[in-house]
Each structure stands twice: as C-alpha cells, then as structure tokens.
Short mmCIF file of C-alpha atoms in Angstrom, two decimals:
data_model
loop_
_atom_site.label_atom_id
_atom_site.label_comp_id
_atom_site.label_asym_id
_atom_site.label_seq_id
_atom_site.Cartn_x
_atom_site.Cartn_y
_atom_site.Cartn_z
CA MET N 1 86.47 23.21 73.52
CA ALA N 2 86.22 19.49 73.35
CA GLU N 3 88.57 19.51 70.43
CA ASN N 4 91.46 20.87 72.38
CA GLU N 5 91.29 18.32 75.11
CA PRO N 6 94.04 15.94 74.15
CA GLN N 7 96.52 18.71 73.65
CA GLN N 8 95.62 20.36 76.87
CA GLN N 9 95.73 17.21 78.88
CA ALA N 10 99.34 16.62 78.08
CA PRO N 11 100.84 20.07 78.67
CA PRO N 12 99.55 20.89 82.17
CA PRO N 13 101.29 18.04 83.99
CA ALA N 14 104.45 18.57 82.01
CA ALA N 15 104.41 22.27 82.67
CA SER N 16 103.85 21.89 86.39
CA GLY N 17 106.70 19.40 86.53
CA ALA N 18 109.13 21.65 84.74
CA THR N 19 108.38 24.81 86.67
CA SER N 20 107.86 22.80 89.79
CA SER N 21 110.10 24.37 92.41
CA GLY N 22 107.55 26.75 93.80
CA GLN N 23 104.05 25.98 92.69
CA GLY N 24 104.24 22.38 91.69
CA ALA N 25 105.48 21.14 95.03
CA PRO N 26 102.34 21.43 97.14
CA ALA N 27 100.20 19.84 94.53
CA GLY N 28 102.67 17.11 93.82
CA ALA N 29 103.54 16.27 97.39
CA PRO N 30 100.56 14.06 98.26
CA MET N 31 101.16 12.01 95.20
CA GLY N 32 104.71 11.17 96.14
CA GLY N 33 103.74 7.64 96.99
CA GLN N 34 102.91 6.74 93.43
CA GLY N 35 104.86 3.68 92.40
CA HIS N 36 105.96 5.02 89.08
CA SER N 37 107.43 8.27 90.25
CA GLY N 38 109.20 6.70 93.21
CA GLY N 39 111.05 4.20 91.09
CA PHE N 40 112.04 6.43 88.30
CA GLY N 41 112.51 9.80 89.84
CA GLY N 42 114.32 8.59 92.93
CA ARG N 43 117.89 8.31 91.82
CA PRO N 44 118.27 10.88 89.09
CA GLY N 45 116.34 13.34 91.22
CA GLY N 46 118.56 12.74 94.24
CA PRO N 47 121.73 14.63 93.43
CA ARG N 48 119.99 17.44 91.72
CA PRO N 49 118.37 19.29 94.65
CA GLN N 50 121.79 20.06 96.14
CA GLY N 51 122.84 22.23 93.26
CA GLY N 52 119.39 23.23 92.16
CA PRO N 53 117.33 25.96 93.76
CA ARG N 54 114.48 23.86 95.00
CA PRO N 55 114.61 23.60 98.78
CA PRO N 56 110.82 23.66 99.32
CA GLY N 57 110.40 20.44 97.40
CA GLY N 58 111.34 18.31 100.38
CA PRO N 59 109.02 15.34 100.15
CA LYS N 60 108.87 15.55 96.43
CA ARG N 61 111.76 14.22 94.46
CA GLY N 62 112.16 14.26 90.72
CA LYS N 63 109.77 15.95 88.43
CA ARG N 64 107.49 13.15 87.43
CA ASN N 65 105.13 13.35 90.35
CA PHE N 66 101.84 13.71 88.60
CA VAL N 67 98.95 11.37 88.36
CA ARG N 68 98.58 10.22 84.84
CA LYS N 69 94.97 10.44 83.84
CA LYS N 70 93.73 7.43 81.97
CA LYS N 71 93.01 8.54 78.44
CA VAL N 72 90.26 6.95 76.43
CA CYS N 73 89.80 6.89 72.73
CA ARG N 74 87.44 9.68 71.86
CA PHE N 75 86.19 7.89 68.79
CA CYS N 76 85.33 4.81 70.81
CA VAL N 77 83.45 6.89 73.34
CA GLU N 78 81.42 8.55 70.65
CA LYS N 79 81.00 5.24 68.81
CA ILE N 80 82.28 6.47 65.50
CA ASP N 81 82.55 3.80 62.82
CA LEU N 82 83.90 6.02 60.10
CA ILE N 83 86.27 8.92 60.47
CA ASP N 84 85.27 11.40 57.84
CA TYR N 85 88.19 13.15 56.23
CA LYS N 86 85.90 15.96 55.13
CA LYS N 87 85.32 17.16 58.67
CA ALA N 88 88.53 19.00 59.34
CA GLU N 89 87.32 20.30 62.69
CA ILE N 90 87.16 16.73 64.00
CA LEU N 91 90.64 15.90 62.79
CA SER N 92 92.40 19.11 63.73
CA PRO N 93 92.90 18.28 67.45
CA PHE N 94 94.94 15.27 66.36
CA ILE N 95 97.60 17.12 64.47
CA GLN N 96 100.40 19.36 65.63
CA ASP N 97 100.62 22.93 64.48
CA ARG N 98 103.24 21.80 62.03
CA GLY N 99 100.80 19.41 60.46
CA ARG N 100 102.17 16.18 61.87
CA VAL N 101 99.87 13.50 63.20
CA LEU N 102 99.91 13.35 66.99
CA PRO N 103 100.99 9.98 68.38
CA ARG N 104 98.59 7.70 70.14
CA ARG N 105 100.37 8.06 73.45
CA MET N 106 99.42 11.73 73.51
CA THR N 107 95.85 11.54 72.34
CA GLY N 108 94.83 8.20 73.82
CA THR N 109 93.26 7.04 70.58
CA CYS N 110 92.90 3.29 70.24
CA ALA N 111 94.91 1.46 67.59
CA ARG N 112 92.05 0.90 65.22
CA HIS N 113 90.86 4.46 65.28
CA GLN N 114 94.37 5.81 65.00
CA ARG N 115 94.76 3.79 61.84
CA TRP N 116 91.64 5.30 60.35
CA LEU N 117 92.54 8.68 61.67
CA THR N 118 95.89 8.87 59.93
CA VAL N 119 94.31 7.94 56.63
CA ALA N 120 91.64 10.60 57.10
CA ILE N 121 94.21 13.22 58.03
CA LYS N 122 96.31 12.45 55.00
CA ARG N 123 93.33 12.78 52.73
CA ALA N 124 92.32 16.05 54.31
CA GLN N 125 95.83 17.34 53.84
CA ASN N 126 95.70 16.51 50.18
CA ILE N 127 92.67 18.66 49.57
CA ALA N 128 93.98 21.55 51.68
CA LEU N 129 91.58 21.07 54.57
CA LEU N 130 94.51 20.47 56.92
CA PRO N 131 98.05 21.80 56.66
CA PHE N 132 101.07 19.73 55.68
CA ALA N 133 103.35 22.18 57.43
CA ALA N 134 103.11 25.46 59.24
CA GLU N 135 102.31 28.52 57.18
CA LEU N 136 105.26 30.64 56.30
CA MET Q 1 81.60 -5.58 38.74
CA GLU Q 2 79.85 -4.27 41.66
CA GLU Q 3 79.23 -0.62 41.95
CA ARG Q 4 81.86 1.62 43.41
CA GLN Q 5 81.39 4.90 45.13
CA TYR Q 6 83.78 7.80 45.03
CA ASP Q 7 84.10 11.15 46.71
CA LEU Q 8 85.17 13.86 44.34
CA ILE Q 9 86.25 17.19 45.73
CA PHE Q 10 87.66 19.99 43.68
CA ILE Q 11 88.69 23.53 44.39
CA LEU Q 12 88.11 26.43 42.03
CA ARG Q 13 89.64 29.85 42.07
CA PRO Q 14 87.69 32.01 44.51
CA ASP Q 15 87.03 34.68 41.91
CA THR Q 16 85.28 32.26 39.56
CA PRO Q 17 81.81 33.53 38.62
CA GLU Q 18 78.84 31.39 39.61
CA SER Q 19 77.98 30.68 35.98
CA GLU Q 20 81.43 29.28 35.37
CA ILE Q 21 81.14 27.02 38.40
CA ASP Q 22 77.84 25.66 37.18
CA LYS Q 23 79.38 25.08 33.80
CA VAL Q 24 82.20 22.99 35.26
CA ILE Q 25 79.72 20.96 37.29
CA ALA Q 26 77.53 20.43 34.24
CA THR Q 27 80.41 19.23 32.10
CA LEU Q 28 81.46 16.79 34.80
CA GLU Q 29 77.95 15.42 35.11
CA HIS Q 30 77.72 15.04 31.41
CA ALA Q 31 81.08 13.30 31.17
CA ALA Q 32 80.14 10.96 34.01
CA THR Q 33 76.89 9.83 32.43
CA GLU Q 34 78.59 9.44 29.10
CA LYS Q 35 81.06 6.99 30.59
CA GLY Q 36 78.39 5.05 32.40
CA GLY Q 37 78.76 6.59 35.84
CA LYS Q 38 76.41 8.73 37.82
CA ILE Q 39 76.84 11.76 40.02
CA GLU Q 40 74.63 11.14 43.00
CA LYS Q 41 75.02 14.39 44.80
CA THR Q 42 76.65 17.75 44.28
CA GLU Q 43 77.36 20.05 47.16
CA LYS Q 44 78.82 23.50 46.88
CA TRP Q 45 80.74 24.17 50.03
CA GLY Q 46 81.53 27.65 48.84
CA ARG Q 47 84.54 29.78 49.58
CA LYS Q 48 86.77 28.32 52.24
CA ARG Q 49 90.17 29.15 53.55
CA MET Q 50 92.66 26.56 52.46
CA ALA Q 51 95.15 25.14 54.95
CA TYR Q 52 98.04 26.10 52.70
CA ARG Q 53 98.52 28.10 49.58
CA VAL Q 54 97.57 26.52 46.31
CA ALA Q 55 98.41 28.35 43.09
CA ARG Q 56 99.37 31.30 45.26
CA LEU Q 57 95.84 31.51 46.61
CA ARG Q 58 94.77 31.25 50.20
CA GLU Q 59 91.09 30.77 49.52
CA GLY Q 60 89.24 28.47 47.24
CA TYR Q 61 85.74 27.55 46.19
CA TYR Q 62 85.08 23.96 47.22
CA VAL Q 63 82.71 21.65 45.39
CA TYR Q 64 81.96 18.16 46.65
CA MET Q 65 80.42 15.36 44.63
CA ILE Q 66 79.48 11.75 45.17
CA LEU Q 67 80.11 9.62 42.15
CA LYS Q 68 78.89 6.10 41.51
CA SER Q 69 80.26 3.90 38.81
CA ASP Q 70 81.17 0.30 38.20
CA HIS Q 71 84.60 0.87 36.73
CA GLY Q 72 87.46 3.31 37.07
CA GLU Q 73 87.25 4.78 33.59
CA VAL Q 74 84.85 7.45 34.75
CA VAL Q 75 87.29 8.67 37.35
CA LYS Q 76 90.02 8.85 34.77
CA GLU Q 77 87.89 10.91 32.45
CA LEU Q 78 86.66 13.27 35.18
CA GLU Q 79 90.17 13.84 36.47
CA ARG Q 80 91.34 14.57 32.96
CA ARG Q 81 88.63 17.18 32.60
CA LEU Q 82 89.44 18.71 35.96
CA LYS Q 83 93.05 18.95 34.93
CA VAL Q 84 92.10 20.76 31.76
CA ALA Q 85 89.69 23.22 33.37
CA ASP Q 86 91.50 26.46 34.11
CA ALA Q 87 89.40 27.45 37.07
CA VAL Q 88 90.15 24.24 38.95
CA ILE Q 89 93.24 24.50 41.08
CA LYS Q 90 93.04 21.23 43.00
CA TYR Q 91 91.00 18.05 43.03
CA LEU Q 92 90.83 14.79 44.92
CA THR Q 93 89.04 11.54 44.18
CA VAL Q 94 88.71 8.95 46.90
CA ARG Q 95 87.09 5.58 46.65
CA ILE Q 96 84.87 5.20 49.68
CA ASP Q 97 82.52 2.30 49.09
CA GLU Q 98 84.74 -0.12 50.95
CA GLU Q 99 84.91 2.13 53.96
CA LEU Q 100 81.17 2.63 53.92
CA LYS Q 101 80.78 -1.11 53.84
CA ARG Q 102 83.09 -1.42 56.81
CA GLN Q 103 81.10 1.20 58.64
CA GLU Q 104 77.92 -0.73 57.98
CA LYS Q 105 79.53 -3.85 59.32
CA PHE Q 106 80.61 -2.19 62.53
CA LYS Q 107 77.24 -0.58 62.92
CA ARG Q 108 75.45 -3.90 62.56
CA HIS Q 109 77.86 -5.50 64.96
CA ARG Q 110 77.27 -2.78 67.50
CA GLU Q 111 73.52 -3.06 67.21
CA ARG Q 112 73.66 -6.79 67.66
CA ARG Q 113 75.78 -6.39 70.75
CA ALA Q 114 73.50 -3.70 72.11
CA ALA Q 115 70.50 -5.91 71.55
CA ARG Q 116 72.13 -8.77 73.41
CA ARG Q 117 73.62 -6.84 76.26
CA PRO Q 118 70.68 -5.41 78.24
CA ARG Q 119 70.18 -8.62 80.18
CA LYS Q 120 73.67 -8.34 81.61
CA THR Q 121 73.75 -4.63 82.33
CA VAL Q 122 70.36 -4.27 83.97
CA PRO Q 123 71.34 -5.85 87.30
CA ALA Q 124 74.62 -3.97 87.28
CA ALA Q 125 72.86 -0.65 86.81
CA GLY Q 126 71.32 -0.89 90.29
CA ALA Q 127 73.09 -0.23 93.58
CA PRO Q 128 76.51 -1.72 92.67
CA GLY Q 129 76.53 0.39 89.53
CA ASP Q 130 76.73 3.57 91.56
CA GLN Q 131 79.62 2.27 93.55
CA ALA Q 132 81.49 1.29 90.45
CA ALA Q 133 81.02 4.73 89.01
CA ALA Q 134 82.31 6.33 92.19
CA THR Q 135 85.45 4.26 92.37
CA ALA Q 136 86.15 4.68 88.69
#
C-alpha cells in the first residue's frame, strides 16, 4: 500500500497526459494557467491539434497540464537514520521491476537518503533479497 | 583496534536437514571464538524465496548472524568455511559498525534538536498553525 506510492504517483499524471484527448481534457483544463505548462507546451503543442484528433481539448494545449505534487523524502518523514538492507520490503518500492534503482526525481527521496538507499539496495541484491534483473 | 561489528548472512540449500544447519552454525561459532571474535546473535530466517536463482534453486534457507571482532581475520576464516561447506550456496559479510555509529550520531542530533525546538513550535501550533496547514 504505502510501498507502492512513489511508483503510482508518477504514472497517473503521465497516463492522463498521454491518453488525454477525451478524458484528460476536463480535468486538465482548469490547470491551464500553470506557468510551467504554458511556457513549455505552448509552441510544440500548437501545430499538433490540427492533424491530431483532439478537438475537445480547446483550452488545453500540450500534454503537460498536470499539477506536479510536491514529493517528500519518505525516509525523512519517518525519521529513519539507517536504511536496513535486510528489509527488502522497505527497499522494493525504490527499484524497477528490472532491478534498477529508481532515480530521485521519481521517488522524491532526498540526496542523503538516496545515497544510503542505493548502498542498501546493492547489498540486498547481493544476498538475493532483491533482483538484479527480471526473472527469465 | 576498536571492535568492529559485522552482519553475516548465508543461504543454505532448502532441503538441508535441521541438524546439518545447526552443525554449520556450530562450526562457525567455534571458528569465530577460536580466532578471537564473537557471534553475538544468530537468527534463522528460514526458507525464503530468493530474488533470483542461485545454484539453480529458487528458494533458500537464510541464516543471519551478528559478528563482533577487532580484526578482519575472523571474517576471512568464516568466509573460507562457508565456501567449503557444501550446503551453503551464498553468503555475505558486511561491516556495519560505522553505519551504526552514524545512526547513533543522527539520533543524538535529532534528540538534541527536538529538545531545543519546543519553545519555537508551541506558539506556532496555535491559531496560525491551522492556517498554515490549510494552505500547505
């Protein structure tokens, strides 16, 4: 539940942006005024609607119209001073299915904890608590 | 030299009989004391699914130990014995005393901060505190 959070946080906005034409538009419309999306999405998004099948997306241009939720480091919130490599269930939300460490920009982990986290993950991988790569 | 602390985890074949497991643990304890170290704690985690296949096995019997010693010779000897033991398919030794020390440091730091802070946070926790929470 809580473990899946960082992974889930990222996909929903991305998914709504990609499939936007129908469903994403109403939700995204009120947020059109966001500084970030206006600057970035304005020009590249401009020519596209003509060819693309997205007439309902009138006020909304581009696909980056979502509010980015401020992520906080979970380890800081829980005041963890030592990331235990033996607890695989704590580490598992921070790796991809393929076994790679998720970057900070996706999980919101602070620099210090990310540093400890990678060490812990690598140790756990060595003793087969976490995968190096996906199972065949 | 000051005393060092190590985590020692090893994985046995899942079909190893209990008596054999105890024998391996006993030999390790004996070897450790002989070399001037000490096994502080032994935990049998039991059969666990491994994250990837080791020696063509998907499951393994995990044993976790905490080892204290003032030099690295003990680790060398224990790892040699683990390598020789047929039932052991994987092992990992990690030095953890420095990390534990770091954890202690952060913990003390946090407590000191917590002890100092109340004076500041008490006024903020009143009426303005609610507003801050709402806007955040």
